[in-house]
Coordinates of N, CA, C and O in Angstrom, one line a residue:
M1 N -7.8 -10.2 12.7 CA -8.2 -9.9 11.4 C -8.5 -11.1 10.6 O -8.0 -12.2 10.9
D2 N -9.5 -11.0 9.7 CA -9.8 -12.1 8.8 C -9.7 -11.6 7.4 O -9.5 -10.4 7.2
R3 N -9.9 -12.5 6.4 CA -9.7 -12.0 5.0 C -10.7 -10.9 4.6 O -10.3 -10.0 3.9
T4 N -11.9 -11.0 5.1 CA -12.9 -9.9 4.8 C -12.4 -8.6 5.3 O -12.5 -7.6 4.6
Q5 N -12.0 -8.6 6.5 CA -11.5 -7.3 7.1 C -10.3 -6.8 6.4 O -10.2 -5.5 6.1
V6 N -9.4 -7.6 6.0 CA -8.2 -7.2 5.2 C -8.6 -6.7 3.9 O -8.1 -5.6 3.4
A7 N -9.5 -7.4 3.2 CA -10.0 -7.0 1.9 C -10.7 -5.6 2.0 O -10.5 -4.7 1.1
D8 N -11.4 -5.4 3.0 CA -12.1 -4.1 3.3 C -11.1 -3.0 3.5 O -11.2 -1.9 3.0
W9 N -10.0 -3.3 4.2 CA -8.9 -2.3 4.5 C -8.2 -1.9 3.2 O -8.0 -0.8 2.9
I10 N -7.9 -2.9 2.4 CA -7.3 -2.7 1.1 C -8.2 -1.8 0.2 O -7.7 -0.9 -0.5
T11 N -9.4 -2.1 0.1 CA -10.4 -1.3 -0.7 C -10.4 0.1 -0.2 O -10.4 1.0 -1.0
A12 N -10.4 0.3 1.1 CA -10.4 1.6 1.7 C -9.1 2.4 1.4 O -9.1 3.6 1.0
Y13 N -8.0 1.6 1.4 CA -6.7 2.2 1.0 C -6.7 2.7 -0.4 O -6.4 3.9 -0.7
E14 N -7.2 1.9 -1.4 CA -7.3 2.3 -2.8 C -8.2 3.5 -2.9 O -7.9 4.5 -3.6
R15 N -9.4 3.5 -2.2 CA -10.3 4.6 -2.3 C -9.7 5.9 -1.8 O -9.8 6.9 -2.4
L16 N -9.0 5.8 -0.7 CA -8.3 7.0 -0.2 C -7.2 7.5 -1.1 O -7.0 8.7 -1.1
W17 N -6.5 6.6 -1.7 CA -5.5 7.0 -2.7 C -6.1 7.8 -3.8 O -5.5 8.8 -4.3
R18 N -7.3 7.5 -4.1 CA -8.0 8.2 -5.2 C -8.8 9.5 -4.7 O -9.5 10.1 -5.5
T19 N -8.7 9.8 -3.4 CA -9.5 10.9 -2.8 C -8.5 12.0 -2.5 O -7.4 11.8 -2.0
P20 N -8.9 13.3 -2.8 CA -8.1 14.4 -2.5 C -7.8 14.5 -1.0 O -8.7 14.2 -0.2
G21 N -6.7 15.0 -0.7 CA -6.3 15.2 0.8 C -5.9 13.9 1.5 O -5.9 12.8 0.9
T22 N -5.5 14.1 2.7 CA -5.0 13.0 3.5 C -5.7 12.9 4.9 O -5.3 12.1 5.7
Q23 N -6.7 13.7 5.1 CA -7.4 13.7 6.4 C -7.9 12.3 6.8 O -7.9 11.9 8.0
A24 N -8.3 11.5 5.9 CA -9.0 10.2 6.2 C -7.9 9.1 6.4 O -8.3 8.0 6.8
L25 N -6.6 9.4 6.3 CA -5.6 8.4 6.6 C -5.8 7.9 8.1 O -5.4 6.8 8.4
V26 N -6.3 8.7 8.9 CA -6.5 8.3 10.3 C -7.4 7.1 10.4 O -7.4 6.4 11.4
T27 N -8.2 6.9 9.4 CA -9.1 5.7 9.4 C -8.4 4.4 9.0 O -8.9 3.3 9.2
L28 N -7.2 4.6 8.3 CA -6.4 3.5 7.8 C -5.3 3.1 8.8 O -4.9 1.9 8.9
F29 N -4.6 4.1 9.3 CA -3.4 3.9 10.1 C -3.5 4.5 11.5 O -4.1 5.5 11.7
T30 N -2.8 3.8 12.4 CA -2.7 4.4 13.8 C -1.8 5.6 13.8 O -1.1 5.9 12.8
E31 N -2.0 6.4 14.8 CA -1.2 7.7 14.9 C 0.3 7.4 14.8 O 1.0 8.2 14.3
D32 N 0.8 6.3 15.3 CA 2.2 6.0 15.4 C 2.6 4.9 14.3 O 3.7 4.3 14.5
A33 N 1.8 4.7 13.3 CA 2.1 3.7 12.3 C 3.4 3.9 11.6 O 3.9 5.1 11.5
S34 N 4.0 2.8 11.2 CA 5.2 2.9 10.3 C 4.8 2.4 8.9 O 4.0 1.5 8.8
Y35 N 5.4 3.0 7.9 CA 5.1 2.7 6.5 C 6.4 2.6 5.8 O 7.1 3.6 5.6
Q36 N 6.8 1.4 5.4 CA 8.1 1.2 4.8 C 7.9 0.9 3.3 O 7.2 -0.1 3.0
Q37 N 8.4 1.7 2.4 CA 8.1 1.6 1.0 C 8.9 0.5 0.2 O 8.7 0.3 -0.9
G38 N 9.9 -0.1 0.9 CA 10.7 -1.1 0.4 C 11.4 -1.8 1.5 O 11.5 -1.2 2.6
P39 N 11.8 -3.0 1.3 CA 12.4 -3.8 2.4 C 13.6 -3.2 3.1 O 13.9 -3.4 4.3
Y40 N 14.4 -2.4 2.4 CA 15.6 -1.7 2.9 C 15.4 -0.2 3.1 O 16.4 0.5 3.4
W41 N 14.2 0.3 2.8 CA 14.0 1.7 3.0 C 13.8 2.1 4.4 O 13.3 1.3 5.2
T42 N 14.1 3.3 4.8 CA 13.8 3.8 6.1 C 12.3 4.0 6.3 O 11.7 4.6 5.4
P43 N 11.7 3.4 7.3 CA 10.3 3.6 7.5 C 9.9 5.0 7.7 O 10.6 5.8 8.4
V44 N 8.7 5.4 7.2 CA 8.1 6.7 7.5 C 7.2 6.4 8.7 O 6.4 5.5 8.7
V45 N 7.4 7.2 9.8 CA 6.7 6.9 11.0 C 5.8 8.1 11.4 O 6.2 9.2 11.5
G46 N 4.5 7.7 11.8 CA 3.6 8.7 12.3 C 2.7 9.2 11.2 O 3.1 9.3 10.0
L47 N 1.4 9.5 11.5 CA 0.5 10.0 10.5 C 0.9 11.2 9.8 O 0.7 11.3 8.5
P48 N 1.4 12.2 10.4 CA 1.8 13.4 9.6 C 2.9 13.1 8.6 O 2.8 13.6 7.4
A49 N 3.9 12.2 8.9 CA 4.9 11.9 8.0 C 4.3 11.0 6.8 O 4.7 11.1 5.7
I50 N 3.4 10.1 7.2 CA 2.8 9.2 6.2 C 2.0 10.1 5.2 O 2.0 9.9 4.0
A51 N 1.3 11.1 5.7 CA 0.5 12.0 4.9 C 1.4 12.8 3.9 O 1.0 12.9 2.7
R52 N 2.5 13.2 4.4 CA 3.4 14.0 3.5 C 4.0 13.0 2.4 O 4.0 13.4 1.2
M53 N 4.3 11.8 2.8 CA 4.8 10.8 1.8 C 3.7 10.5 0.8 O 4.0 10.4 -0.4
W54 N 2.5 10.3 1.3 CA 1.4 9.9 0.5 C 1.2 11.0 -0.7 O 1.1 10.7 -1.8
E55 N 1.2 12.3 -0.3 CA 1.1 13.3 -1.2 C 2.2 13.4 -2.2 O 2.0 13.8 -3.4
Q56 N 3.4 13.2 -1.7 CA 4.6 13.2 -2.6 C 4.6 12.1 -3.6 O 5.1 12.2 -4.7
Q57 N 4.1 10.9 -3.2 CA 4.2 9.7 -4.0 C 3.2 9.6 -5.1 O 3.4 9.1 -6.2
R58 N 2.0 10.1 -4.9 CA 1.0 10.0 -5.9 C 1.0 11.2 -6.8 O 1.3 12.3 -6.4
K59 N 0.5 11.0 -8.1 CA 0.5 12.1 -9.0 C -0.7 13.0 -8.7 O -0.8 14.1 -9.2
G60 N -1.7 12.5 -8.0 CA -2.9 13.2 -7.6 C -4.0 12.2 -7.5 O -3.9 11.1 -8.0
P61 N -5.1 12.6 -6.9 CA -6.2 11.7 -6.8 C -6.9 11.3 -8.1 O -7.6 10.3 -8.1
D62 N -6.6 12.0 -9.2 CA -7.2 11.6 -10.5 C -6.2 10.7 -11.3 O -6.5 10.4 -12.4
E63 N -5.2 10.3 -10.6 CA -4.2 9.4 -11.3 C -4.9 8.1 -11.8 O -5.7 7.5 -11.1
V64 N -4.7 7.8 -13.1 CA -5.3 6.6 -13.7 C -4.5 5.4 -13.4 O -3.4 5.3 -13.8
F65 N -5.2 4.4 -12.7 CA -4.5 3.2 -12.5 C -5.6 2.1 -12.1 O -6.7 2.4 -11.8
E66 N -5.2 0.9 -12.3 CA -6.0 -0.3 -11.9 C -5.2 -1.1 -11.0 O -4.0 -1.4 -11.2
M67 N -5.8 -1.5 -9.9 CA -5.1 -2.3 -8.9 C -5.9 -3.6 -8.7 O -7.1 -3.6 -8.4
T68 N -5.2 -4.7 -8.7 CA -5.8 -6.0 -8.4 C -5.1 -6.5 -7.1 O -3.9 -6.3 -6.9
T69 N -5.8 -7.3 -6.3 CA -5.3 -7.8 -5.0 C -5.6 -9.2 -4.9 O -6.6 -9.8 -5.3
D70 N -4.6 -9.9 -4.3 CA -4.7 -11.3 -4.0 C -4.2 -11.4 -2.5 O -3.0 -11.3 -2.3
I71 N -5.1 -11.7 -1.6 CA -4.7 -11.8 -0.2 C -4.1 -13.2 -0.1 O -4.7 -14.2 -0.3
V72 N -2.8 -13.2 0.3 CA -2.0 -14.4 0.4 C -2.2 -15.1 1.7 O -2.4 -16.4 1.7
A73 N -2.2 -14.4 2.8 CA -2.3 -15.0 4.1 C -2.8 -14.0 5.1 O -2.5 -12.8 5.0
V74 N -3.5 -14.5 6.1 CA -3.9 -13.7 7.3 C -3.7 -14.6 8.5 O -4.2 -15.7 8.5
D75 N -2.9 -14.1 9.5 CA -2.6 -14.8 10.7 C -2.7 -13.9 11.8 O -1.7 -13.1 12.0
G76 N -3.7 -13.9 12.6 CA -3.9 -13.0 13.7 C -3.9 -11.6 13.3 O -4.8 -11.2 12.5
D77 N -3.0 -10.8 13.7 CA -3.0 -9.3 13.4 C -2.1 -9.0 12.1 O -2.0 -7.9 11.7
T78 N -1.6 -10.1 11.4 CA -0.7 -9.9 10.3 C -1.4 -10.4 9.0 O -2.0 -11.5 9.0
A79 N -1.2 -9.7 7.9 CA -1.7 -10.1 6.6 C -0.7 -9.8 5.6 O 0.1 -8.9 5.7
V80 N -0.7 -10.6 4.5 CA 0.1 -10.4 3.3 C -0.8 -10.5 2.1 O -1.6 -11.3 2.0
S81 N -0.6 -9.5 1.2 CA -1.3 -9.5 0.0 C -0.4 -9.2 -1.2 O 0.6 -8.5 -1.0
R82 N -0.8 -9.6 -2.3 CA 0.0 -9.4 -3.6 C -0.9 -8.4 -4.4 O -2.0 -8.6 -4.6
Q83 N -0.3 -7.3 -4.7 CA -0.9 -6.3 -5.5 C -0.3 -6.2 -6.9 O 0.9 -6.4 -7.1
E84 N -1.1 -6.0 -7.9 CA -0.6 -5.7 -9.3 C -1.2 -4.4 -9.6 O -2.5 -4.2 -9.6
V85 N -0.4 -3.4 -10.0 CA -0.8 -2.1 -10.3 C -0.4 -1.7 -11.7 O 0.8 -1.9 -12.0
R86 N -1.3 -1.2 -12.5 CA -1.1 -0.7 -13.8 C -1.5 0.7 -14.0 O -2.7 1.0 -13.7
Y87 N -0.5 1.6 -14.3 CA -0.8 3.0 -14.4 C -1.0 3.4 -15.9 O -0.3 3.0 -16.7
G88 N -1.9 4.3 -16.1 CA -2.1 5.0 -17.4 C -3.2 4.3 -18.2 O -3.6 3.1 -17.9
D89 N -3.6 5.0 -19.2 CA -4.5 4.4 -20.2 C -4.2 5.0 -21.6 O -4.6 6.2 -21.9
P90 N -3.3 4.4 -22.3 CA -2.9 3.0 -22.2 C -1.8 2.9 -21.1 O -1.2 3.9 -20.6
V91 N -1.6 1.7 -20.6 CA -0.7 1.4 -19.5 C 0.7 1.8 -19.9 O 1.2 1.3 -20.9
D92 N 1.3 2.6 -19.1 CA 2.7 3.0 -19.4 C 3.7 2.6 -18.2 O 4.9 2.9 -18.3
Q93 N 3.1 2.1 -17.1 CA 3.9 1.7 -16.0 C 3.1 0.6 -15.2 O 1.9 0.7 -15.1
E94 N 3.8 -0.4 -14.8 CA 3.2 -1.4 -14.0 C 4.2 -2.0 -13.0 O 5.4 -1.9 -13.2
Y95 N 3.7 -2.5 -11.9 CA 4.5 -3.3 -11.0 C 3.7 -4.2 -10.2 O 2.5 -4.2 -10.1
R96 N 4.4 -5.2 -9.5 CA 3.8 -6.1 -8.6 C 4.4 -5.8 -7.2 O 5.6 -5.4 -7.1
D97 N 3.6 -6.0 -6.2 CA 4.0 -5.6 -4.9 C 3.5 -6.5 -3.9 O 2.3 -7.0 -4.0
L98 N 4.3 -6.9 -2.9 CA 3.8 -7.6 -1.7 C 3.6 -6.6 -0.6 O 4.5 -5.8 -0.4
W99 N 2.5 -6.7 0.1 CA 2.2 -5.8 1.2 C 2.2 -6.7 2.5 O 1.5 -7.7 2.5
V100 N 3.0 -6.4 3.5 CA 2.9 -7.0 4.8 C 2.3 -6.0 5.7 O 2.9 -4.9 5.9
M101 N 1.2 -6.3 6.3 CA 0.4 -5.4 7.1 C 0.2 -6.0 8.5 O -0.1 -7.2 8.6
R102 N 0.5 -5.2 9.5 CA 0.2 -5.6 10.9 C -0.8 -4.6 11.4 O -0.6 -3.4 11.4
F103 N -1.9 -5.2 12.0 CA -3.0 -4.3 12.4 C -3.2 -4.2 13.9 O -2.8 -5.1 14.7
A104 N -3.7 -3.1 14.3 CA -4.0 -2.8 15.7 C -5.4 -3.5 16.0 O -6.1 -3.9 15.1
D105 N -5.7 -3.6 17.3 CA -7.0 -4.2 17.6 C -8.2 -3.5 17.0 O -9.2 -4.1 16.8
D106 N -8.1 -2.2 16.7 CA -9.2 -1.5 16.1 C -9.3 -1.6 14.6 O -10.2 -1.0 13.9
G107 N -8.4 -2.4 14.0 CA -8.5 -2.7 12.5 C -7.7 -1.7 11.7 O -7.6 -1.9 10.5
R108 N -7.1 -0.7 12.3 CA -6.2 0.2 11.6 C -4.8 -0.4 11.5 O -4.4 -1.2 12.4
C109 N -4.1 -0.1 10.5 CA -2.7 -0.6 10.3 C -1.7 0.1 11.2 O -1.7 1.3 11.2
R110 N -0.9 -0.7 11.8 CA 0.2 -0.1 12.7 C 1.5 -0.3 12.0 O 2.5 0.4 12.4
S111 N 1.7 -1.2 11.1 CA 2.9 -1.4 10.4 C 2.6 -1.9 8.9 O 1.9 -2.8 8.8
F112 N 3.1 -1.2 8.0 CA 2.9 -1.4 6.6 C 4.2 -1.5 5.9 O 5.0 -0.6 5.9
E113 N 4.5 -2.6 5.2 CA 5.8 -2.8 4.5 C 5.5 -3.3 3.1 O 4.8 -4.3 2.9
E114 N 6.1 -2.6 2.1 CA 6.0 -3.0 0.7 C 7.2 -3.7 0.2 O 8.3 -3.4 0.7
W115 N 7.0 -4.6 -0.7 CA 8.1 -5.2 -1.5 C 7.8 -5.1 -2.9 O 7.2 -6.0 -3.6
P116 N 8.1 -3.9 -3.6 CA 7.7 -3.7 -5.0 C 8.7 -4.3 -6.0 O 9.9 -4.3 -5.7
F117 N 8.1 -4.7 -7.1 CA 8.9 -5.3 -8.2 C 8.4 -4.7 -9.5 O 7.2 -4.7 -9.7
W118 N 9.3 -4.3 -10.4 CA 9.0 -3.8 -11.7 C 9.4 -4.7 -12.8 O 10.4 -5.5 -12.6
P119 N 8.7 -4.7 -13.9 CA 9.2 -5.5 -15.1 C 10.6 -5.2 -15.4 O 11.1 -4.0 -15.3
G120 N 11.4 -6.2 -15.8 CA 12.8 -6.0 -16.1 C 13.7 -6.2 -15.0 O 14.9 -6.3 -15.2
Q121 N 13.2 -6.3 -13.8 CA 14.1 -6.6 -12.7 C 14.4 -8.1 -12.7 O 13.6 -8.9 -12.4
Q122 N 15.7 -8.4 -13.1 CA 16.1 -9.8 -13.2 C 17.3 -10.0 -12.4 O 18.2 -9.1 -12.3
P123 N 17.5 -11.2 -11.8 CA 18.8 -11.4 -11.1 C 19.9 -11.4 -12.1 O 19.8 -11.7 -13.3
A124 N 21.1 -11.1 -11.6 CA 22.3 -11.2 -12.4 C 22.6 -12.6 -12.9 O 22.3 -13.6 -12.1
T125 N 23.0 -12.8 -14.1 CA 23.3 -14.1 -14.6 C 24.7 -14.6 -14.3 O 25.6 -13.8 -14.1

């Protein structure tokens, strides 16, 4: 994978998040892909399970949000990007997220791991 391919994959991810249904997830993820929504969360494994999670997590394809991406690193089949997502108009929720993606030879993701952070998350003093 190179930066252009990773950027294209992230663009397709956002486009599919905004598209009704989950049939096109097969273009993003391998059949046996794992999707981990947080570093300590149990991974969701396989396209049917990812599709169910996808529908449960989003408010719908008309959800108002803006996502910006900064690809941090690409090394072979692994990429890391930093996302900033702002929901609503006006914005009523935001977070920053690191995505660790491992890709199959065909460019689909075989392992997706999120590290989400919300405003106000501070270490204990």
